[in-house]
Amino acid sequence: MDDTGPARPGAAAALTPLAPSRSLTEEVVEVLRARIVAGDFASGQQLVQAEVARLLGVSRGPVREALNQLKAEGLVRDEPRRGTFVARPEPEDIRDALDLRLALEVRAAQLVMDRADPAAVAPVATAFEDLVAAIRRGHADGIGGADLAFHEAICRASGNRLLHSVFTSQAARVTILMRVDELSYRSRPEVLVEEHRELLECLRGRDKERIQTLLTVHIEGLRDRILAAWSQPTTGSGI
């Protein structure tokens, strides 16, 4: 009996492997995001679609789609009848971003401690050593990146993939804000090391109450310094 007939809709036989590739839009997003985070585009600078497309050698379509994604990330903003501009965070944006970060990290730390697995903490310890090395080198951008990587390691170690995804989706915005704290990195390296050492030790000791207090002090202190810098734009804060 011949039972070979047309493949049923949705049957696995009707599917063929897709070749993995990055879209042109994704490449444009990556380039523009990196330039914004690095400070190559100043806050308030206009991004003209036609000019960006010309410089990147692409059509306007991928640029338009990329700018829409960056708008969703809070890195650019549209102004009616004027165009698209690099966003300058307002005080409420700063508070909202760091409130979200605090909530994510407190929960992530709790989940890490619930796992009671020393292997889960090992990447956080490695990130701490990387931060210490960056502080010794004294380059502010490197310190900021290593600082954020330490906190990202906590979220990754939580085992909650959605929590980690939300944290990483905010990384570019937080990196821009952390640039404001450059002078703090240079003036208080010993404090920075001690704060992160205490966080690591709390994870190892599974001290949930103390780590919540430490994270609150750590992130709210960052928020207050950024807000103080925002109120004095002539200091070269970059936002």
C-alpha positions as a LaTeX table, in Angstrom:
\begin{tabular}{lrrr}
\hline
Residue & $x$ (\AA) & $y$ (\AA) & $z$ (\AA) \\
\hline
Met1 & 0.00 & 0.00 & 0.00 \\
Asp2 & 1.42 & 3.35 & $-1.01$ \\
Asp3 & 0.93 & 5.78 & 1.84 \\
Thr4 & 3.21 & 8.44 & 0.47 \\
Gly5 & 1.07 & 11.45 & $-0.18$ \\
Pro6 & 1.45 & 15.17 & 0.07 \\
Ala7 & 3.09 & 16.28 & 3.31 \\
Arg8 & 0.54 & 17.45 & 5.83 \\
Pro9 & 0.64 & 21.18 & 6.66 \\
Gly10 & 3.18 & 21.69 & 9.41 \\
Ala11 & 4.82 & 18.29 & 8.91 \\
Ala12 & 8.52 & 18.17 & 9.72 \\
Ala13 & 9.27 & 16.83 & 6.22 \\
Ala14 & 8.17 & 20.16 & 4.77 \\
Leu15 & 10.91 & 22.06 & 6.65 \\
Thr16 & 14.49 & 22.54 & 5.56 \\
Pro17 & 17.42 & 23.84 & 7.64 \\
Leu18 & 18.02 & 27.56 & 7.55 \\
Ala19 & 21.51 & 28.94 & 7.15 \\
Pro20 & 22.32 & 31.08 & 10.21 \\
Ser21 & 23.01 & 34.68 & 9.30 \\
Arg22 & 22.83 & 38.17 & 10.73 \\
Ser23 & 20.51 & 40.60 & 9.04 \\
Leu24 & 21.75 & 43.91 & 7.74 \\
Thr25 & 19.52 & 45.64 & 10.27 \\
Glu26 & 21.24 & 43.78 & 13.13 \\
Glu27 & 24.62 & 44.90 & 11.85 \\
Val28 & 23.50 & 48.52 & 11.66 \\
Val29 & 22.05 & 48.29 & 15.18 \\
Glu30 & 25.33 & 46.93 & 16.50 \\
Val31 & 27.41 & 49.65 & 14.85 \\
Leu32 & 25.19 & 52.52 & 15.96 \\
Arg33 & 24.74 & 51.17 & 19.49 \\
Ala34 & 28.51 & 50.79 & 19.90 \\
Arg35 & 29.13 & 54.35 & 18.67 \\
Ile36 & 26.46 & 55.78 & 21.01 \\
Val37 & 27.74 & 53.84 & 24.03 \\
Ala38 & 31.32 & 54.91 & 23.28 \\
Gly39 & 30.23 & 58.56 & 23.22 \\
Asp40 & 31.17 & 59.05 & 19.55 \\
Phe41 & 27.69 & 60.49 & 19.03 \\
Ala42 & 26.94 & 63.26 & 21.51 \\
Ser43 & 23.69 & 63.43 & 23.44 \\
Gly44 & 21.21 & 65.44 & 21.42 \\
Gln45 & 23.06 & 64.87 & 18.14 \\
Gln46 & 20.76 & 64.30 & 15.18 \\
Leu47 & 21.03 & 61.01 & 13.27 \\
Val48 & 19.88 & 61.65 & 9.70 \\
Gln49 & 18.75 & 58.41 & 8.09 \\
Ala50 & 20.02 & 59.32 & 4.62 \\
Glu51 & 23.44 & 60.35 & 5.93 \\
Val52 & 23.81 & 57.27 & 8.15 \\
Ala53 & 22.81 & 55.06 & 5.22 \\
Arg54 & 25.34 & 56.77 & 2.95 \\
Leu55 & 28.19 & 56.43 & 5.45 \\
Leu56 & 27.42 & 52.76 & 6.10 \\
Gly57 & 26.86 & 51.97 & 2.44 \\
Val58 & 23.36 & 50.59 & 2.95 \\
Ser59 & 19.81 & 51.56 & 2.00 \\
Arg60 & 17.58 & 53.59 & 4.28 \\
Gly61 & 15.41 & 50.59 & 5.20 \\
Pro62 & 17.89 & 48.85 & 7.55 \\
Val63 & 18.83 & 52.21 & 9.07 \\
Arg64 & 15.18 & 53.06 & 9.75 \\
Glu65 & 14.59 & 49.64 & 11.36 \\
Ala66 & 17.80 & 49.94 & 13.39 \\
Leu67 & 16.82 & 53.36 & 14.71 \\
Asn68 & 13.42 & 51.96 & 15.74 \\
Gln69 & 15.17 & 49.25 & 17.76 \\
Leu70 & 17.53 & 51.75 & 19.37 \\
Lys71 & 14.52 & 53.90 & 20.22 \\
Ala72 & 12.98 & 50.91 & 22.02 \\
Glu73 & 16.26 & 50.56 & 23.95 \\
Gly74 & 16.08 & 54.20 & 25.00 \\
Leu75 & 19.24 & 55.20 & 23.13 \\
Val76 & 17.62 & 57.49 & 20.56 \\
Arg77 & 14.39 & 59.52 & 20.44 \\
Asp78 & 12.13 & 60.89 & 17.72 \\
Glu79 & 11.08 & 64.52 & 17.67 \\
Pro80 & 8.02 & 65.28 & 15.50 \\
Arg81 & 8.90 & 67.13 & 12.28 \\
Arg82 & 12.55 & 67.29 & 13.35 \\
Gly83 & 14.00 & 63.80 & 13.15 \\
Thr84 & 15.87 & 61.27 & 15.29 \\
Phe85 & 18.34 & 62.32 & 17.98 \\
Val86 & 20.68 & 60.59 & 20.43 \\
Ala87 & 18.78 & 60.54 & 23.69 \\
Arg88 & 19.88 & 62.47 & 26.74 \\
Pro89 & 18.54 & 60.68 & 29.82 \\
Glu90 & 16.25 & 62.74 & 31.97 \\
Pro91 & 16.27 & 62.33 & 35.78 \\
Glu92 & 13.24 & 60.03 & 35.67 \\
Asp93 & 14.98 & 57.86 & 33.05 \\
Ile94 & 18.03 & 57.55 & 35.31 \\
Arg95 & 15.90 & 56.62 & 38.32 \\
Asp96 & 13.82 & 54.13 & 36.34 \\
Ala97 & 16.84 & 52.40 & 34.79 \\
Leu98 & 18.64 & 51.98 & 38.10 \\
Asp99 & 15.50 & 50.96 & 39.98 \\
Leu100 & 15.05 & 48.18 & 37.41 \\
Arg101 & 18.68 & 47.18 & 37.75 \\
Leu102 & 18.39 & 47.01 & 41.55 \\
Ala103 & 15.27 & 44.86 & 41.41 \\
Leu104 & 16.85 & 42.47 & 38.92 \\
Glu105 & 20.10 & 42.11 & 40.83 \\
Val106 & 18.52 & 41.58 & 44.24 \\
Arg107 & 16.37 & 38.79 & 42.83 \\
Ala108 & 19.29 & 37.34 & 40.89 \\
Ala109 & 21.45 & 37.24 & 44.01 \\
Gln110 & 18.67 & 35.49 & 45.93 \\
Leu111 & 18.39 & 32.87 & 43.20 \\
Val112 & 22.16 & 32.30 & 43.16 \\
Met113 & 22.13 & 31.69 & 46.89 \\
Asp114 & 19.10 & 29.39 & 46.62 \\
Arg115 & 21.08 & 27.21 & 44.23 \\
Ala116 & 23.71 & 26.66 & 46.94 \\
Asp117 & 26.18 & 25.66 & 44.25 \\
Pro118 & 29.76 & 26.95 & 44.58 \\
Ala119 & 30.21 & 26.39 & 40.85 \\
Ala120 & 27.51 & 28.97 & 40.16 \\
Val121 & 29.46 & 31.60 & 42.08 \\
Ala122 & 32.77 & 30.84 & 40.34 \\
Pro123 & 32.09 & 33.10 & 37.29 \\
Val124 & 31.22 & 35.95 & 39.66 \\
Ala125 & 34.55 & 35.44 & 41.43 \\
Thr126 & 36.33 & 35.53 & 38.05 \\
Ala127 & 34.52 & 38.75 & 37.17 \\
Phe128 & 35.65 & 40.23 & 40.48 \\
Glu129 & 39.28 & 39.43 & 39.68 \\
Asp130 & 38.83 & 41.04 & 36.26 \\
Leu131 & 37.48 & 44.17 & 37.95 \\
Val132 & 40.47 & 44.32 & 40.31 \\
Ala133 & 42.81 & 44.00 & 37.31 \\
Ala134 & 40.96 & 46.78 & 35.46 \\
Ile135 & 41.25 & 49.06 & 38.49 \\
Arg136 & 44.98 & 48.41 & 38.65 \\
Arg137 & 45.28 & 49.43 & 34.99 \\
Gly138 & 43.36 & 52.62 & 35.80 \\
His139 & 41.45 & 53.01 & 32.54 \\
Ala140 & 37.96 & 54.33 & 33.33 \\
Asp141 & 36.19 & 52.64 & 30.40 \\
Gly142 & 37.77 & 49.32 & 31.30 \\
Ile143 & 36.74 & 49.72 & 34.94 \\
Gly144 & 33.16 & 50.57 & 33.97 \\
Gly145 & 32.96 & 47.56 & 31.66 \\
Ala146 & 34.40 & 45.22 & 34.30 \\
Asp147 & 32.03 & 46.63 & 36.92 \\
Leu148 & 29.00 & 45.94 & 34.74 \\
Ala149 & 30.36 & 42.49 & 33.83 \\
Phe150 & 30.52 & 41.59 & 37.53 \\
His151 & 26.84 & 42.39 & 37.98 \\
Glu152 & 25.94 & 40.66 & 34.72 \\
Ala153 & 27.69 & 37.54 & 36.02 \\
Ile154 & 25.41 & 37.55 & 39.07 \\
Cys155 & 22.34 & 37.71 & 36.83 \\
Arg156 & 23.65 & 34.95 & 34.59 \\
Ala157 & 24.50 & 32.77 & 37.59 \\
Ser158 & 20.89 & 33.09 & 38.80 \\
Gly159 & 19.86 & 30.52 & 36.21 \\
Asn160 & 16.85 & 32.66 & 35.24 \\
Arg161 & 17.34 & 33.22 & 31.53 \\
Leu162 & 14.61 & 35.84 & 31.20 \\
Leu163 & 15.99 & 37.87 & 34.11 \\
His164 & 19.46 & 37.73 & 32.54 \\
Ser165 & 18.02 & 38.72 & 29.15 \\
Val166 & 16.30 & 41.77 & 30.62 \\
Phe167 & 19.53 & 42.80 & 32.38 \\
Thr168 & 21.58 & 42.51 & 29.17 \\
Ser169 & 18.93 & 44.38 & 27.17 \\
Gln170 & 19.54 & 47.36 & 29.47 \\
Ala171 & 23.33 & 47.09 & 29.36 \\
Ala172 & 23.90 & 49.77 & 26.72 \\
Arg173 & 21.74 & 52.30 & 28.55 \\
Val174 & 23.41 & 51.53 & 31.89 \\
Thr175 & 26.88 & 51.75 & 30.32 \\
Ile176 & 26.11 & 55.27 & 29.09 \\
Leu177 & 24.96 & 56.27 & 32.58 \\
Met178 & 28.01 & 54.71 & 34.21 \\
Arg179 & 30.33 & 56.86 & 32.09 \\
Val180 & 29.17 & 59.74 & 34.24 \\
Asp181 & 30.78 & 57.99 & 37.23 \\
Glu182 & 34.24 & 58.05 & 35.66 \\
Leu183 & 35.66 & 60.45 & 38.24 \\
Ser184 & 34.35 & 58.21 & 41.00 \\
Tyr185 & 36.24 & 55.26 & 39.55 \\
Arg186 & 39.44 & 57.25 & 39.67 \\
Ser187 & 38.94 & 58.75 & 43.13 \\
Arg188 & 37.64 & 55.75 & 45.06 \\
Pro189 & 39.20 & 52.54 & 43.66 \\
Glu190 & 39.67 & 50.98 & 47.10 \\
Val191 & 35.99 & 51.55 & 47.92 \\
Leu192 & 34.96 & 50.03 & 44.59 \\
Val193 & 37.03 & 46.90 & 45.24 \\
Glu194 & 35.70 & 46.53 & 48.77 \\
Glu195 & 32.06 & 46.96 & 47.70 \\
His196 & 32.34 & 44.17 & 45.13 \\
Arg197 & 34.38 & 41.96 & 47.46 \\
Glu198 & 31.59 & 42.21 & 50.05 \\
Leu199 & 28.97 & 41.31 & 47.43 \\
Leu200 & 30.99 & 38.26 & 46.43 \\
Glu201 & 31.43 & 37.15 & 50.03 \\
Cys202 & 27.70 & 37.54 & 50.67 \\
Leu203 & 26.96 & 35.28 & 47.72 \\
Arg204 & 29.38 & 32.70 & 49.05 \\
Gly205 & 27.95 & 32.97 & 52.58 \\
Arg206 & 24.34 & 33.02 & 51.35 \\
Asp207 & 23.57 & 36.15 & 53.37 \\
Lys208 & 20.38 & 37.35 & 51.65 \\
Glu209 & 19.58 & 40.20 & 53.99 \\
Arg210 & 23.04 & 41.75 & 53.85 \\
Ile211 & 23.41 & 41.42 & 50.08 \\
Gln212 & 20.12 & 43.25 & 49.54 \\
Thr213 & 21.40 & 46.08 & 51.74 \\
Leu214 & 24.75 & 46.16 & 49.94 \\
Leu215 & 23.19 & 46.17 & 46.48 \\
Thr216 & 20.81 & 48.94 & 47.51 \\
Val217 & 23.64 & 51.13 & 48.81 \\
His218 & 25.82 & 50.33 & 45.79 \\
Ile219 & 23.25 & 51.04 & 43.07 \\
Glu220 & 21.50 & 53.95 & 44.79 \\
Gly221 & 24.91 & 55.55 & 45.34 \\
Leu222 & 25.56 & 55.25 & 41.60 \\
Arg223 & 22.14 & 56.77 & 40.91 \\
Asp224 & 22.80 & 59.74 & 43.21 \\
Arg225 & 26.19 & 60.47 & 41.63 \\
Ile226 & 24.71 & 60.33 & 38.14 \\
Leu227 & 21.86 & 62.64 & 39.08 \\
Ala228 & 24.33 & 65.09 & 40.62 \\
Ala229 & 26.36 & 65.07 & 37.41 \\
Trp230 & 23.21 & 65.49 & 35.30 \\
Ser231 & 22.43 & 68.71 & 37.16 \\
Gln232 & 25.84 & 70.07 & 36.12 \\
Pro233 & 26.08 & 69.41 & 32.35 \\
Thr234 & 29.13 & 71.66 & 31.98 \\
Thr235 & 31.26 & 69.12 & 33.90 \\
Gly236 & 31.68 & 66.98 & 30.79 \\
Ser237 & 29.46 & 64.18 & 31.97 \\
Gly238 & 28.79 & 63.08 & 28.43 \\
Ile239 & 25.03 & 62.74 & 28.88 \\
\hline
\end{tabular}
